[in-house]
Tab-separated table of C-alpha atoms and ligand atoms in Angstrom:
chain	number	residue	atom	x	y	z
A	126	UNK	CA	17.678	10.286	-2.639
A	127	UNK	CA	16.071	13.757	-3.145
A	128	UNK	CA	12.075	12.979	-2.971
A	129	UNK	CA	10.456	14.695	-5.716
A	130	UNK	CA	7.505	16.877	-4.549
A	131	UNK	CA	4.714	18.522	-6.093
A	132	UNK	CA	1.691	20.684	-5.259
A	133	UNK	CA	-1.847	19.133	-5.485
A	134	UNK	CA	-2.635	22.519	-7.140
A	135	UNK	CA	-0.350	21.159	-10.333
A	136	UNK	CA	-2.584	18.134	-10.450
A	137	UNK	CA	-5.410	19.406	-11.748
A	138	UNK	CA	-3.430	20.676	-15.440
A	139	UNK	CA	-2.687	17.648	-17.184
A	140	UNK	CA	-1.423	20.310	-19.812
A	141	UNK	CA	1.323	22.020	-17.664
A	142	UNK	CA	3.996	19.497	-19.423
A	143	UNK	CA	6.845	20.633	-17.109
A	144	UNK	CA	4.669	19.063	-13.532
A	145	UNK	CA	3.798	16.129	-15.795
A	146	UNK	CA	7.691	15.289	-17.277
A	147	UNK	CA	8.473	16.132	-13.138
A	148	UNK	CA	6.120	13.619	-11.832
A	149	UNK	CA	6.915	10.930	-14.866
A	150	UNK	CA	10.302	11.213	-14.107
A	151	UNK	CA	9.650	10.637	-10.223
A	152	UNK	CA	7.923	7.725	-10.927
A	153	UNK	CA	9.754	6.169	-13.514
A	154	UNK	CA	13.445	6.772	-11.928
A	155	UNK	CA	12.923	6.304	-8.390
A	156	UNK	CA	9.306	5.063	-8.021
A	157	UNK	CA	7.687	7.027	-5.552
A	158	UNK	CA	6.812	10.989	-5.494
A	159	UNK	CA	5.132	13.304	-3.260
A	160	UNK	CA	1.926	15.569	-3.238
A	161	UNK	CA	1.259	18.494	-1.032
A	162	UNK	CA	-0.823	20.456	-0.714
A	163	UNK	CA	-4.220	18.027	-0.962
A	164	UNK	CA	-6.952	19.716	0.400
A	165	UNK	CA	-7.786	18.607	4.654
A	166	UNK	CA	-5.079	15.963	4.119
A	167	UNK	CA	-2.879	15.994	7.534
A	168	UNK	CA	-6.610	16.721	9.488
A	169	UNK	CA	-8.131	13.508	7.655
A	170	UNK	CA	-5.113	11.547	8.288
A	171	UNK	CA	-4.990	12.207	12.110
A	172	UNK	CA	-8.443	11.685	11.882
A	173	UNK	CA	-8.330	8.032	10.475
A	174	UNK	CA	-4.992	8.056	12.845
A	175	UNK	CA	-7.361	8.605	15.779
A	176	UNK	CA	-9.719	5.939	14.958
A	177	UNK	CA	-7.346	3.374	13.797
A	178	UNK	CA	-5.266	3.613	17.313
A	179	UNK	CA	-9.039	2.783	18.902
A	180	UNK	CA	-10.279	-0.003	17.100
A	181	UNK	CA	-6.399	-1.303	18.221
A	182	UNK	CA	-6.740	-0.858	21.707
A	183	UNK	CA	-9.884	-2.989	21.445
A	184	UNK	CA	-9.459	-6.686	22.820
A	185	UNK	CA	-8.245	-9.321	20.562
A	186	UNK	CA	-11.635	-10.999	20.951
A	187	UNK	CA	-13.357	-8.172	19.694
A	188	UNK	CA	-11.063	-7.232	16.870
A	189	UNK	CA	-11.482	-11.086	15.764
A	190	UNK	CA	-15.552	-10.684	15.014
A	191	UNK	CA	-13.713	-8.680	12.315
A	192	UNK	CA	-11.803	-11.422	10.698
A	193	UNK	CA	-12.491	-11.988	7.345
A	194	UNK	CA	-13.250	-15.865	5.822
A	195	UNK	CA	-10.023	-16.133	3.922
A	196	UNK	CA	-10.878	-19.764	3.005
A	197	UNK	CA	-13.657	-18.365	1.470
A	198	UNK	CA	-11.265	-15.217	-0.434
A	199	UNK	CA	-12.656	-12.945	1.956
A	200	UNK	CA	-10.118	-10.338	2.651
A	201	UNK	CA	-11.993	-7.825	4.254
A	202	UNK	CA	-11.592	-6.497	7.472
A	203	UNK	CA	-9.231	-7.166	10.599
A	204	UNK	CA	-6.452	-9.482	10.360
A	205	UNK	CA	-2.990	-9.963	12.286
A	206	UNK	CA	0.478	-10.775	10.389
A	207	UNK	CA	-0.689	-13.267	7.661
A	208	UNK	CA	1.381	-12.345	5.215
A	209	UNK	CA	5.245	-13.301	4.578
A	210	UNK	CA	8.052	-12.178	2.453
A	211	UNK	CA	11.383	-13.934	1.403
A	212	UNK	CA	14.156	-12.278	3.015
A	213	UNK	CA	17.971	-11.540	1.271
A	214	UNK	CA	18.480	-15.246	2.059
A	215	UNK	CA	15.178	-16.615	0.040
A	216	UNK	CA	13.499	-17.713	3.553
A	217	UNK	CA	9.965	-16.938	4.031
A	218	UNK	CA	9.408	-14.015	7.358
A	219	UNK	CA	6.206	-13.638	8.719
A	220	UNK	CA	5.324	-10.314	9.390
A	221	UNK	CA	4.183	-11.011	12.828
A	222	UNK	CA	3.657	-7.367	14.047
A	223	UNK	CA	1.360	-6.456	11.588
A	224	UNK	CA	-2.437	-5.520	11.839
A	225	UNK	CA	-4.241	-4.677	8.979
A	226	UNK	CA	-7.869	-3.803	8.517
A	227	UNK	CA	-9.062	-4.106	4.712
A	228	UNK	CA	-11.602	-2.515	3.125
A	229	UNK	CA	-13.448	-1.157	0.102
A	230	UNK	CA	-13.237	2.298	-0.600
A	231	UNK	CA	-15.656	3.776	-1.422
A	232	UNK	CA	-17.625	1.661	0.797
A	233	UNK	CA	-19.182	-1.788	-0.658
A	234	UNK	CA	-21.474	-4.051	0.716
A	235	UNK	CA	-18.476	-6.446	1.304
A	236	UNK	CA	-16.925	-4.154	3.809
A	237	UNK	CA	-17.039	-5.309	7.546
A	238	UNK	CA	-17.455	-2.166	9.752
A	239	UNK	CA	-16.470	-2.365	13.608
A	240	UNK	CA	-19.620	-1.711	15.487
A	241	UNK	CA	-17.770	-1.078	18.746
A	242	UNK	CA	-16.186	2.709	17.437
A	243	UNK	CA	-16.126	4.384	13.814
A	244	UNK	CA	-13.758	3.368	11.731
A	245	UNK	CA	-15.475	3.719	9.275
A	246	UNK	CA	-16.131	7.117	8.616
A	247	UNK	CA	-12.567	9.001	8.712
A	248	UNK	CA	-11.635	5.384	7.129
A	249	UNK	CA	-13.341	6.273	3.777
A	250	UNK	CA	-12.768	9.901	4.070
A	251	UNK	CA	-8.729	9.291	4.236
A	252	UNK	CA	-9.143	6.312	1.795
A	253	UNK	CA	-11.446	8.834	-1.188
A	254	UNK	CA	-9.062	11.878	-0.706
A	255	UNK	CA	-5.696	9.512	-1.778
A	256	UNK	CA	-7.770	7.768	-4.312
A	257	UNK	CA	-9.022	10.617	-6.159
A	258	UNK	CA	-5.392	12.436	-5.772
A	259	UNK	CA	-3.552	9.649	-7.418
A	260	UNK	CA	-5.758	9.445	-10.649
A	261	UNK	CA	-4.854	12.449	-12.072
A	262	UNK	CA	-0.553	10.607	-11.686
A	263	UNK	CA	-2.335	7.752	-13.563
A	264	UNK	CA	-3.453	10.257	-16.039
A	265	UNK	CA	0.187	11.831	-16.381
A	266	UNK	CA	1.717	8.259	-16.604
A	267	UNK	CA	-0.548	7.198	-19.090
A	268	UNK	CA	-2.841	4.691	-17.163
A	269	UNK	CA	-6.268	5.244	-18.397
A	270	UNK	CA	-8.777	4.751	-21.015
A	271	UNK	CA	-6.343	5.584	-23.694
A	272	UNK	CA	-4.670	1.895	-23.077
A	273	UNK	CA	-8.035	0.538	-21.945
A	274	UNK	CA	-7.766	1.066	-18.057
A	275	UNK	CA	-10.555	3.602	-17.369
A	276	UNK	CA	-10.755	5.448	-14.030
A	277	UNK	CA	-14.101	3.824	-13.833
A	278	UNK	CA	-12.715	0.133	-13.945
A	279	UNK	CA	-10.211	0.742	-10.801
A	280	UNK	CA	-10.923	-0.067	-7.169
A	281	UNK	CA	-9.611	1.364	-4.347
A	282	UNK	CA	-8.379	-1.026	-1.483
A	283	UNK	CA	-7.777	0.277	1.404
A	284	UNK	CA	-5.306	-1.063	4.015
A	285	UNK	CA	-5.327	-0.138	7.895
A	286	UNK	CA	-1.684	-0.746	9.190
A	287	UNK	CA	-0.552	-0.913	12.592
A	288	UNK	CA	2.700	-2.141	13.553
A	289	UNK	CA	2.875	-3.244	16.842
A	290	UNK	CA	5.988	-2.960	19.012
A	291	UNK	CA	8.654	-5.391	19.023
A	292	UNK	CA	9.452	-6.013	22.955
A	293	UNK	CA	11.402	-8.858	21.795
A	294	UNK	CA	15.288	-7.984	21.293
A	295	UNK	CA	16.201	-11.096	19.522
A	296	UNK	CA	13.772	-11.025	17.200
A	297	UNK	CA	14.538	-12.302	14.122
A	298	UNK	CA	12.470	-10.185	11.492
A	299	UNK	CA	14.021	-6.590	11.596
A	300	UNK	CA	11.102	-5.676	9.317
A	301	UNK	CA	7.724	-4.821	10.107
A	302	UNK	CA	7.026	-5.100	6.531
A	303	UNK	CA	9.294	-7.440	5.000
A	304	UNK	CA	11.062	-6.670	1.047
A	305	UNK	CA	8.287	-6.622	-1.414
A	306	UNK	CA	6.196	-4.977	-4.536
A	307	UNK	CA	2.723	-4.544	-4.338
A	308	UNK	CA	0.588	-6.888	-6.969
A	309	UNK	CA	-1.546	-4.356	-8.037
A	310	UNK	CA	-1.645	-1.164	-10.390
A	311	UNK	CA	-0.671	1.989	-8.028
A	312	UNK	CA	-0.646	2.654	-4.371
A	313	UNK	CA	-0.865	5.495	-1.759
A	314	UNK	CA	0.661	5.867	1.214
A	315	UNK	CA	-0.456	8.336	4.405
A	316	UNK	CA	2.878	9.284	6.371
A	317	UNK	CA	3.389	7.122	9.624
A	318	UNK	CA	2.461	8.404	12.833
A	319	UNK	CA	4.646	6.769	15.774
A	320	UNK	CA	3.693	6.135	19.892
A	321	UNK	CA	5.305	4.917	22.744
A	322	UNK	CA	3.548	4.252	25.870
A	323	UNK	CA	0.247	6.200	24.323
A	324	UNK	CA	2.804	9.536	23.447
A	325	UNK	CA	3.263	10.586	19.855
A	326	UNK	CA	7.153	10.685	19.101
A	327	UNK	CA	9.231	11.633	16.029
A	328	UNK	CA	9.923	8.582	13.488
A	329	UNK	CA	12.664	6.769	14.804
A	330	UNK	CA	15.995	7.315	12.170
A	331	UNK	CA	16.592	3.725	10.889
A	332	UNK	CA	12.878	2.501	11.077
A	333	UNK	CA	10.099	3.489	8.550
A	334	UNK	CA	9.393	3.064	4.821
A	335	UNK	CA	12.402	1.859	2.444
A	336	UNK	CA	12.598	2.507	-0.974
A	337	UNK	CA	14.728	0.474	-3.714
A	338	UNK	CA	14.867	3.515	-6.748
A	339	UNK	CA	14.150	1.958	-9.824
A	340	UNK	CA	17.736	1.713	-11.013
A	341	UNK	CA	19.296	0.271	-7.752
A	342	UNK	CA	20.276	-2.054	-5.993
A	343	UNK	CA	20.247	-0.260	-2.156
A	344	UNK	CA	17.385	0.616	-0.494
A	345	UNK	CA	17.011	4.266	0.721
A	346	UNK	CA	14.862	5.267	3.511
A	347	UNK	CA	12.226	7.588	2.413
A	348	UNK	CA	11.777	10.706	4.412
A	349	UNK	CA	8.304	11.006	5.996
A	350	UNK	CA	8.698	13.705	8.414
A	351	UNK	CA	6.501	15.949	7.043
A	352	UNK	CA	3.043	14.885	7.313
A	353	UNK	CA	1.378	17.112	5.052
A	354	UNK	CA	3.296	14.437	1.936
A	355	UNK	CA	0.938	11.955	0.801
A	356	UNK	CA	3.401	9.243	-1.583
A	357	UNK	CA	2.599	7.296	-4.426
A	358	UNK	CA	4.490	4.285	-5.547
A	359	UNK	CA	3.707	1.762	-8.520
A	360	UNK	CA	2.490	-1.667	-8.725
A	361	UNK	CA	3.324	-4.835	-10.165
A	362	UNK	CA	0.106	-5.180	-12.341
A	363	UNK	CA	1.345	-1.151	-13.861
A	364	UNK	CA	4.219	-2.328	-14.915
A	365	UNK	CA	2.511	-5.487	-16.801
A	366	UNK	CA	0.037	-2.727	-18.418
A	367	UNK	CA	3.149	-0.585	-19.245
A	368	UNK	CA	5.380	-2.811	-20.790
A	369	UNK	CA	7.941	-2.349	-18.159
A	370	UNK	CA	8.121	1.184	-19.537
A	371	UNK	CA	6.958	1.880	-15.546
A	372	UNK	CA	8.474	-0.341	-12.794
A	373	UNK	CA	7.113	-1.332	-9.524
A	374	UNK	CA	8.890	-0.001	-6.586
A	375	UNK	CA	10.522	-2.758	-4.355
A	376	UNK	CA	10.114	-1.623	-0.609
A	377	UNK	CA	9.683	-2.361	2.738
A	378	UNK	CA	9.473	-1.083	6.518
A	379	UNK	CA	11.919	-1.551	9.364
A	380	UNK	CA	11.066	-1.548	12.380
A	381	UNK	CA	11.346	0.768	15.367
A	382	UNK	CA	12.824	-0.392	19.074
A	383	UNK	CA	12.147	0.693	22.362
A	384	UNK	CA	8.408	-0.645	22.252
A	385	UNK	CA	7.438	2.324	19.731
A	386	UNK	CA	4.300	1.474	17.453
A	387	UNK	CA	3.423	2.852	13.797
A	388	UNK	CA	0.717	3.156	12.235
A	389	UNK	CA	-0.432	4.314	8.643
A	390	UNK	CA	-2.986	3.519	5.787
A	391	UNK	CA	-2.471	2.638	2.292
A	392	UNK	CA	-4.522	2.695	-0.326
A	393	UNK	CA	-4.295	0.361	-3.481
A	394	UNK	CA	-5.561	0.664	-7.016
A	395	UNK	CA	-6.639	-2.541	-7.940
A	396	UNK	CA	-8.906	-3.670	-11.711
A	397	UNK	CA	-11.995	-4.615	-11.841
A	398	UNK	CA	-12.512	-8.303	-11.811
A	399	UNK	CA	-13.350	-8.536	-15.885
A	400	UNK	CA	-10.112	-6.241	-16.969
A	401	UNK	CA	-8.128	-8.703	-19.253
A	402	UNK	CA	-4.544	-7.378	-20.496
A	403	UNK	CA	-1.541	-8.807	-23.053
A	404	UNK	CA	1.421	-7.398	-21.745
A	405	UNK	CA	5.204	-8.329	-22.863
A	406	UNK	CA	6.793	-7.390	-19.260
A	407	UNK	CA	9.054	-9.418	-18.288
A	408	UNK	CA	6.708	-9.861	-15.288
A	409	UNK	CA	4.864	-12.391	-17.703
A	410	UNK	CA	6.949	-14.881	-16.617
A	411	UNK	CA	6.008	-14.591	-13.389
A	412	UNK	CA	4.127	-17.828	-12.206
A	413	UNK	CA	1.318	-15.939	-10.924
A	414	UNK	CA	0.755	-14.731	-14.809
A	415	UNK	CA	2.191	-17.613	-16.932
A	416	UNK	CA	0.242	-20.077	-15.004
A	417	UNK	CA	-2.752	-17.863	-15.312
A	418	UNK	CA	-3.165	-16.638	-18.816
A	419	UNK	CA	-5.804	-17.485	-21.400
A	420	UNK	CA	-4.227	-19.487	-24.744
A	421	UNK	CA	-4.417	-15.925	-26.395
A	422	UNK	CA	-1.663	-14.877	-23.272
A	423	UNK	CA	-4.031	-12.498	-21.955
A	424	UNK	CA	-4.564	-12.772	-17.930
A	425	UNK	CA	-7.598	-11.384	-15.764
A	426	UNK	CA	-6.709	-8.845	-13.515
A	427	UNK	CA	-8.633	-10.690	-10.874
A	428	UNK	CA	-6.738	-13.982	-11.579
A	429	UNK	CA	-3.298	-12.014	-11.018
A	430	UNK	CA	-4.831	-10.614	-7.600
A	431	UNK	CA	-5.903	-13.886	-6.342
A	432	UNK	CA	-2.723	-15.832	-7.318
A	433	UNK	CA	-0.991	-12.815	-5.179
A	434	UNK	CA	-2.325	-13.132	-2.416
A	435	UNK	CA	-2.091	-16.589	-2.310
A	436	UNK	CA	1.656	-16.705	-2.432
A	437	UNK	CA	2.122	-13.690	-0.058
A	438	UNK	CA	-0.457	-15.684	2.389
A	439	UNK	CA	1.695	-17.165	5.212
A	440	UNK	CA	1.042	-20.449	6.053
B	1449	FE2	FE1	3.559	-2.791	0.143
């Protein structure tokens, strides 16, 4: 699959109907596209890089002050593979090799900071730049005021991923990130920076981010070489806003051998707790909506998120 790439520069002109039919098309055939060209991007990413390999070299005990109350539906800050995916035979696969660090961006009260190094800082800085570059796709696709999702009403959640080497040759997950959509509207992803033994080395050729294009049934790896691409792929909750006239893009992440580690940060456009939709996708079916919806078959955005994370919460 030939990624579809455009220039930040294009962004801007929401009137230049040729970038806008190019970046539709992107995202409606295959479900993910490319941007260069965004302003600091490959310096703010090996910033956050940086910072995210410290805060992982810190000891388990420390990371752990981090951990947010999920009993409570805290989701904020450090946690270690609690999510799990069904595999191609329906059984559930914890993602044991993954750390993630959650957070608000921009920064909210709610956020849990490490104390010990700044995360923070290149954290937000990474996590503003993708969020601000993706509204003006949401514009070109449609998602805004016009079918009452202003800018205003999104959040950006931002996700700290490191995938941890596999020293175990018989594992039985050959995903870091097992087969999945993301529950909410839109998402960025920074390209993947690799290590092994502390070194930086090239992405390994059958590991890294898998894409299934909208109208198959294969997944393709997606080429993240260059790190100057930042991607976008869609969400569940934009294709119940579109009508399945937009589809979210199935994916996943396969993991590297020979004790390599990856690490990358994506960013996800969630609602705002009080946005209420009526869609007809066939995602309405979907327990997490049917079971969910008012008698007028509206559902909260915030009801959709929680009954998400619920089922994607291993246990
Ligand atoms: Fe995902």
């Amino acid at each position: 699959m030939k990624l579809e790439i455009i220039s930040h520069n294009d962004l801007i002109d929401s009137a230049n109907t040729a970038i806008v039919n190019k970046a539709k098309k992107a995202l409606f055939e295959s479900g993910i596209i490319g941007i260069r060209d965004v302003p600091r991007f490959v310096e703010t990413n090996r910033d956050y890089i940086n910072a995210a390999r410290q805060f992982s070299s810190l000891s388990k005990n420390i990371k752990e002050q981090y951990a947010p109350d999920r009993d409570a539906g805290d989701t904020e800050g450090y946690e270690q593979g609690a999510e799990w995916f069904k595999d191609q035979n329906g059984d559930w696969q914890i993602d044991d090799k993954k750390i993630s660090y959650y957070a608000f961006v921009p920064d909210q009260p709610q956020n849990k900071w490490p104390r010990e190094i700044d995360l923070k800082t290149p954290y937000l800085a990474l996590g503003k730049l993708i969020f601000e570059t993706g509204k003006h796709l949401l514009n070109f696709i449609g998602i805004n005021d016009s079918i009452g999702i202003p800018h205003h009403e999104l959040a950006g959640y931002g996700r700290m991923l490191h995938y941890q080497k596999e020293n175990d040759t018989h594992a039985h997950n050959p995903n870091w990130c097992g087969a999945h959509f993301d529950h909410g509207v839109f998402t960025g992803l920074a390209p993947a920076y690799y290590f092994k033994n502390g070194e930086e080395v090239e992405e390994p050729k059958e590991s890294g981010l898998y894409i299934m294009p909208t109208n198959s049934k294969e997944f393709i790896k997606v080429d993240a070489a260059d790190k100057s691409i930042l991607f976008f792929q869609v969400g569940e909750f934009g294709q119940l806003i579109m009508n399945d006239h937009i589809r979210a893009t199935k994916h996943l992440v396969k993991k590297a051998k020979d004790n390599i580690e990856r690490f990358t940060f994506a960013l996800f456009y969630s609602c705002s707790d009080n946005i209420v939709i009526h869609s007809t996708s066939e995602l309405t079916k979907d327990a997490r909506y049917a079971d969910n919806k008012l008698a007028d078959g509206r559902v909260y955005y915030k009801k959709w998120g929680d009954a998400s994370f619920a089922r994607y919460r291993a246990r």
